[in-house]
GROMACS .gro file of C-alpha atoms in nm:
model
  240
    1UNK     CA    1  -2.346  -5.776  -1.376
    2UNK     CA    2  -2.272  -5.416  -1.343
    3UNK     CA    3  -2.238  -5.231  -1.025
    4UNK     CA    4  -2.329  -4.864  -1.023
    5UNK     CA    5  -2.058  -4.645  -0.864
    6UNK     CA    6  -2.201  -4.443  -0.586
    7UNK     CA    7  -2.139  -4.074  -0.593
    8UNK     CA    8  -1.973  -3.944  -0.281
    9UNK     CA    9  -2.218  -3.711  -0.061
   10UNK     CA   10  -2.190  -3.350  -0.116
   11UNK     CA   11  -2.078  -3.134   0.172
   12UNK     CA   12  -2.358  -2.945   0.339
   13UNK     CA   13  -2.357  -2.577   0.402
   14UNK     CA   14  -2.296  -2.609   0.779
   15UNK     CA   15  -2.019  -2.851   0.736
   16UNK     CA   16  -1.830  -2.622   0.478
   17UNK     CA   17  -1.872  -2.321   0.697
   18UNK     CA   18  -1.735  -2.524   0.999
   19UNK     CA   19  -1.435  -2.624   0.790
   20UNK     CA   20  -1.370  -2.268   0.694
   21UNK     CA   21  -1.402  -2.159   1.059
   22UNK     CA   22  -1.154  -2.418   1.191
   23UNK     CA   23  -0.884  -2.328   0.931
   24UNK     CA   24  -0.950  -1.965   0.984
   25UNK     CA   25  -0.796  -1.969   1.314
   26UNK     CA   26  -0.466  -2.124   1.179
   27UNK     CA   27  -0.411  -1.940   0.868
   28UNK     CA   28  -0.546  -1.698   0.611
   29UNK     CA   29  -0.818  -1.883   0.416
   30UNK     CA   30  -0.962  -1.864   0.057
   31UNK     CA   31  -1.285  -2.036  -0.032
   32UNK     CA   32  -1.409  -2.091  -0.377
   33UNK     CA   33  -1.747  -2.232  -0.485
   34UNK     CA   34  -1.998  -2.206  -0.760
   35UNK     CA   35  -2.339  -2.301  -0.585
   36UNK     CA   36  -2.580  -2.190  -0.325
   37UNK     CA   37  -2.445  -2.455  -0.075
   38UNK     CA   38  -2.099  -2.292  -0.086
   39UNK     CA   39  -2.233  -1.957   0.025
   40UNK     CA   40  -2.173  -2.003   0.391
   41UNK     CA   41  -1.827  -2.141   0.329
   42UNK     CA   42  -1.735  -1.833   0.107
   43UNK     CA   43  -1.857  -1.587   0.369
   44UNK     CA   44  -1.678  -1.761   0.662
   45UNK     CA   45  -1.339  -1.754   0.485
   46UNK     CA   46  -1.111  -1.453   0.483
   47UNK     CA   47  -1.126  -1.420   0.108
   48UNK     CA   48  -1.428  -1.572  -0.082
   49UNK     CA   49  -1.437  -1.637  -0.447
   50UNK     CA   50  -1.748  -1.729  -0.659
   51UNK     CA   51  -1.777  -1.887  -0.990
   52UNK     CA   52  -2.046  -1.796  -1.218
   53UNK     CA   53  -2.180  -2.117  -1.360
   54UNK     CA   54  -2.480  -2.332  -1.421
   55UNK     CA   55  -2.564  -2.357  -1.055
   56UNK     CA   56  -2.681  -1.991  -1.030
   57UNK     CA   57  -2.531  -1.661  -0.906
   58UNK     CA   58  -2.571  -1.704  -0.535
   59UNK     CA   59  -2.199  -1.794  -0.467
   60UNK     CA   60  -2.088  -1.506  -0.696
   61UNK     CA   61  -2.303  -1.259  -0.508
   62UNK     CA   62  -2.180  -1.364  -0.179
   63UNK     CA   63  -1.810  -1.365  -0.272
   64UNK     CA   64  -1.540  -1.090  -0.252
   65UNK     CA   65  -1.436  -1.174  -0.611
   66UNK     CA   66  -1.640  -1.333  -0.885
   67UNK     CA   67  -1.476  -1.507  -1.183
   68UNK     CA   68  -1.620  -1.689  -1.485
   69UNK     CA   69  -1.391  -1.996  -1.489
   70UNK     CA   70  -1.187  -2.198  -1.244
   71UNK     CA   71  -0.880  -2.148  -1.443
   72UNK     CA   72  -0.877  -1.759  -1.389
   73UNK     CA   73  -0.798  -1.842  -1.019
   74UNK     CA   74  -0.429  -1.883  -1.110
   75UNK     CA   75  -0.394  -1.531  -1.249
   76UNK     CA   76  -0.603  -1.392  -0.977
   77UNK     CA   77  -0.379  -1.518  -0.707
   78UNK     CA   78  -0.035  -1.506  -0.868
   79UNK     CA   79  -0.064  -1.186  -1.053
   80UNK     CA   80  -0.346  -0.961  -0.908
   81UNK     CA   81  -0.317  -1.093  -0.556
   82UNK     CA   82   0.066  -1.066  -0.534
   83UNK     CA   83   0.089  -0.723  -0.702
   84UNK     CA   84  -0.198  -0.575  -0.503
   85UNK     CA   85  -0.033  -0.676  -0.178
   86UNK     CA   86   0.298  -0.520  -0.295
   87UNK     CA   87   0.136  -0.201  -0.416
   88UNK     CA   88  -0.100  -0.162  -0.115
   89UNK     CA   89   0.191  -0.221   0.121
   90UNK     CA   90   0.406   0.046  -0.027
   91UNK     CA   91   0.100   0.286  -0.044
   92UNK     CA   92   0.031   0.262   0.323
   93UNK     CA   93   0.383   0.298   0.432
   94UNK     CA   94   0.453   0.582   0.179
   95UNK     CA   95   0.157   0.773   0.318
   96UNK     CA   96   0.317   0.763   0.665
   97UNK     CA   97   0.647   0.844   0.516
   98UNK     CA   98   0.540   1.160   0.331
   99UNK     CA   99   0.316   1.287   0.616
  100UNK     CA  100   0.604   1.247   0.867
  101UNK     CA  101   0.809   1.473   0.621
  102UNK     CA  102   0.543   1.741   0.624
  103UNK     CA  103   0.449   1.768   0.983
  104UNK     CA  104   0.790   1.734   1.167
  105UNK     CA  105   0.948   2.043   1.038
  106UNK     CA  106   0.720   2.273   1.224
  107UNK     CA  107   0.781   2.051   1.529
  108UNK     CA  108   1.160   2.095   1.494
  109UNK     CA  109   1.103   2.462   1.446
  110UNK     CA  110   0.909   2.487   1.780
  111UNK     CA  111   1.242   2.436   1.969
  112UNK     CA  112   1.354   2.765   1.816
  113UNK     CA  113   1.046   2.971   1.872
  114UNK     CA  114   0.978   2.865   2.224
  115UNK     CA  115   0.683   2.648   2.132
  116UNK     CA  116   0.490   2.978   2.057
  117UNK     CA  117   0.292   2.818   1.769
  118UNK     CA  118   0.430   3.026   1.490
  119UNK     CA  119   0.364   2.871   1.162
  120UNK     CA  120   0.646   2.821   0.894
  121UNK     CA  121   0.417   2.722   0.615
  122UNK     CA  122   0.134   2.921   0.484
  123UNK     CA  123  -0.199   2.753   0.562
  124UNK     CA  124  -0.313   2.712   0.202
  125UNK     CA  125  -0.001   2.541   0.080
  126UNK     CA  126  -0.001   2.324   0.394
  127UNK     CA  127  -0.341   2.186   0.290
  128UNK     CA  128  -0.236   2.144  -0.066
  129UNK     CA  129   0.045   1.907   0.018
  130UNK     CA  130  -0.182   1.595   0.035
  131UNK     CA  131  -0.439   1.719  -0.198
  132UNK     CA  132  -0.229   1.827  -0.494
  133UNK     CA  133   0.142   1.814  -0.451
  134UNK     CA  134   0.191   1.446  -0.332
  135UNK     CA  135  -0.131   1.278  -0.417
  136UNK     CA  136  -0.114   1.216  -0.798
  137UNK     CA  137   0.215   1.022  -0.813
  138UNK     CA  138   0.120   0.764  -0.545
  139UNK     CA  139  -0.216   0.714  -0.694
  140UNK     CA  140  -0.059   0.639  -1.044
  141UNK     CA  141   0.197   0.406  -0.872
  142UNK     CA  142  -0.082   0.232  -0.678
  143UNK     CA  143  -0.285   0.166  -0.987
  144UNK     CA  144  -0.033   0.112  -1.270
  145UNK     CA  145   0.297  -0.005  -1.119
  146UNK     CA  146   0.400  -0.357  -1.224
  147UNK     CA  147   0.715  -0.530  -1.085
  148UNK     CA  148   0.700  -0.837  -1.298
  149UNK     CA  149   0.529  -0.898  -1.642
  150UNK     CA  150   0.214  -1.109  -1.609
  151UNK     CA  151   0.307  -1.425  -1.784
  152UNK     CA  152   0.644  -1.450  -1.600
  153UNK     CA  153   0.491  -1.385  -1.261
  154UNK     CA  154   0.222  -1.669  -1.316
  155UNK     CA  155   0.501  -1.922  -1.357
  156UNK     CA  156   0.711  -1.805  -1.054
  157UNK     CA  157   0.520  -1.949  -0.748
  158UNK     CA  158   0.807  -1.849  -0.524
  159UNK     CA  159   0.723  -1.467  -0.579
  160UNK     CA  160   0.406  -1.536  -0.399
  161UNK     CA  161   0.562  -1.634  -0.071
  162UNK     CA  162   0.632  -1.266   0.020
  163UNK     CA  163   0.262  -1.211   0.087
  164UNK     CA  164   0.240  -1.525   0.298
  165UNK     CA  165   0.533  -1.430   0.521
  166UNK     CA  166   0.442  -1.064   0.533
  167UNK     CA  167   0.784  -0.969   0.399
  168UNK     CA  168   0.656  -0.621   0.259
  169UNK     CA  169   0.433  -0.509   0.534
  170UNK     CA  170   0.515  -0.553   0.900
  171UNK     CA  171   0.593  -0.350   1.195
  172UNK     CA  172   0.970  -0.334   1.126
  173UNK     CA  173   0.918  -0.207   0.771
  174UNK     CA  174   0.640   0.053   0.878
  175UNK     CA  175   0.881   0.189   1.142
  176UNK     CA  176   1.176   0.216   0.909
  177UNK     CA  177   0.941   0.426   0.668
  178UNK     CA  178   0.837   0.648   0.955
  179UNK     CA  179   1.190   0.684   1.075
  180UNK     CA  180   1.328   0.757   0.738
  181UNK     CA  181   1.060   1.038   0.699
  182UNK     CA  182   1.164   1.185   1.026
  183UNK     CA  183   1.523   1.196   0.957
  184UNK     CA  184   1.474   1.350   0.603
  185UNK     CA  185   1.240   1.623   0.765
  186UNK     CA  186   1.518   1.706   1.016
  187UNK     CA  187   1.778   1.724   0.748
  188UNK     CA  188   1.552   1.952   0.543
  189UNK     CA  189   1.477   2.174   0.841
  190UNK     CA  190   1.845   2.212   0.925
  191UNK     CA  191   1.931   2.284   0.570
  192UNK     CA  192   1.681   2.549   0.517
  193UNK     CA  193   1.671   2.724   0.857
  194UNK     CA  194   2.020   2.697   1.011
  195UNK     CA  195   2.205   2.728   0.687
  196UNK     CA  196   1.990   2.981   0.482
  197UNK     CA  197   1.908   3.226   0.756
  198UNK     CA  198   2.257   3.243   0.884
  199UNK     CA  199   2.431   3.272   0.550
  200UNK     CA  200   2.198   3.422   0.295
  201UNK     CA  201   2.107   3.804   0.308
  202UNK     CA  202   1.837   3.990   0.119
  203UNK     CA  203   1.899   4.300  -0.085
  204UNK     CA  204   1.695   4.511   0.141
  205UNK     CA  205   1.946   4.667   0.377
  206UNK     CA  206   2.148   4.338   0.427
  207UNK     CA  207   1.885   4.170   0.647
  208UNK     CA  208   1.877   3.792   0.665
  209UNK     CA  209   1.610   3.598   0.513
  210UNK     CA  210   1.302   3.556   0.727
  211UNK     CA  211   1.128   3.235   0.837
  212UNK     CA  212   0.879   3.249   0.557
  213UNK     CA  213   1.167   3.227   0.297
  214UNK     CA  214   1.325   2.925   0.484
  215UNK     CA  215   0.979   2.776   0.537
  216UNK     CA  216   0.893   2.780   0.166
  217UNK     CA  217   1.245   2.633   0.083
  218UNK     CA  218   1.187   2.342   0.327
  219UNK     CA  219   0.840   2.292   0.190
  220UNK     CA  220   0.960   2.288  -0.179
  221UNK     CA  221   1.243   2.063  -0.083
  222UNK     CA  222   1.009   1.820   0.083
  223UNK     CA  223   0.770   1.800  -0.212
  224UNK     CA  224   1.067   1.724  -0.447
  225UNK     CA  225   1.214   1.469  -0.209
  226UNK     CA  226   0.895   1.269  -0.128
  227UNK     CA  227   0.804   1.238  -0.502
  228UNK     CA  228   1.167   1.127  -0.585
  229UNK     CA  229   1.169   0.872  -0.318
  230UNK     CA  230   0.860   0.712  -0.484
  231UNK     CA  231   1.062   0.670  -0.817
  232UNK     CA  232   1.308   0.448  -0.614
  233UNK     CA  233   1.033   0.258  -0.461
  234UNK     CA  234   0.885   0.175  -0.814
  235UNK     CA  235   1.095  -0.100  -0.989
  236UNK     CA  236   1.088  -0.117  -1.355
  237UNK     CA  237   0.909  -0.413  -1.524
  238UNK     CA  238   1.135  -0.711  -1.564
  239UNK     CA  239   1.100  -1.007  -1.783
  240UNK     CA  240   1.205  -1.254  -1.504
   0.00000   0.00000   0.00000
């Protein structure tokens, strides 16, 4: 009198992997699984997430991210995924921006010295720019910056769309950062060399300031400028 309901067949490893390969050509894919039969699917996807469960640790070991429960996926995507995309996008663009600021003033100065190779920065402080003067602020930003508070961000699915549409990292935005750094380097060069050397005199016989004074002025200004621009890049946490 009772008919036993048949359980639908489970997907095989080859079938799961083939499905990931098909969708991988059309969009960015994420695969999630908790067993050994999901390993091929997790490896084939762009992002693989393994759940540590009763079926073993094979899926978690083969994945990019391992979680304990399926419900953690919401926080992983909506908060950590979205915020990591935003911070990493600004990190890459900012590194191009600050290095353009650093290397272009010697290039502009080459038009004044006939491309003789004369340095305007001391070699030691030139090397310390990325090691000391501009490294710590961007590291702190990339690790601790938060645009939206966690509970609010998990309840705003529309905030996740910016990563799907590449709104924060694309060729247009990257070239905008590079162009901005080049223009600021040019403005700092003109301000320190063309203005200071022509109008400021030292107390030693009335001579004008030399290129080392102008070079250090441009260097100091660029250090302050690149770190100040990072403050405008970092938004204050909002409740909504």
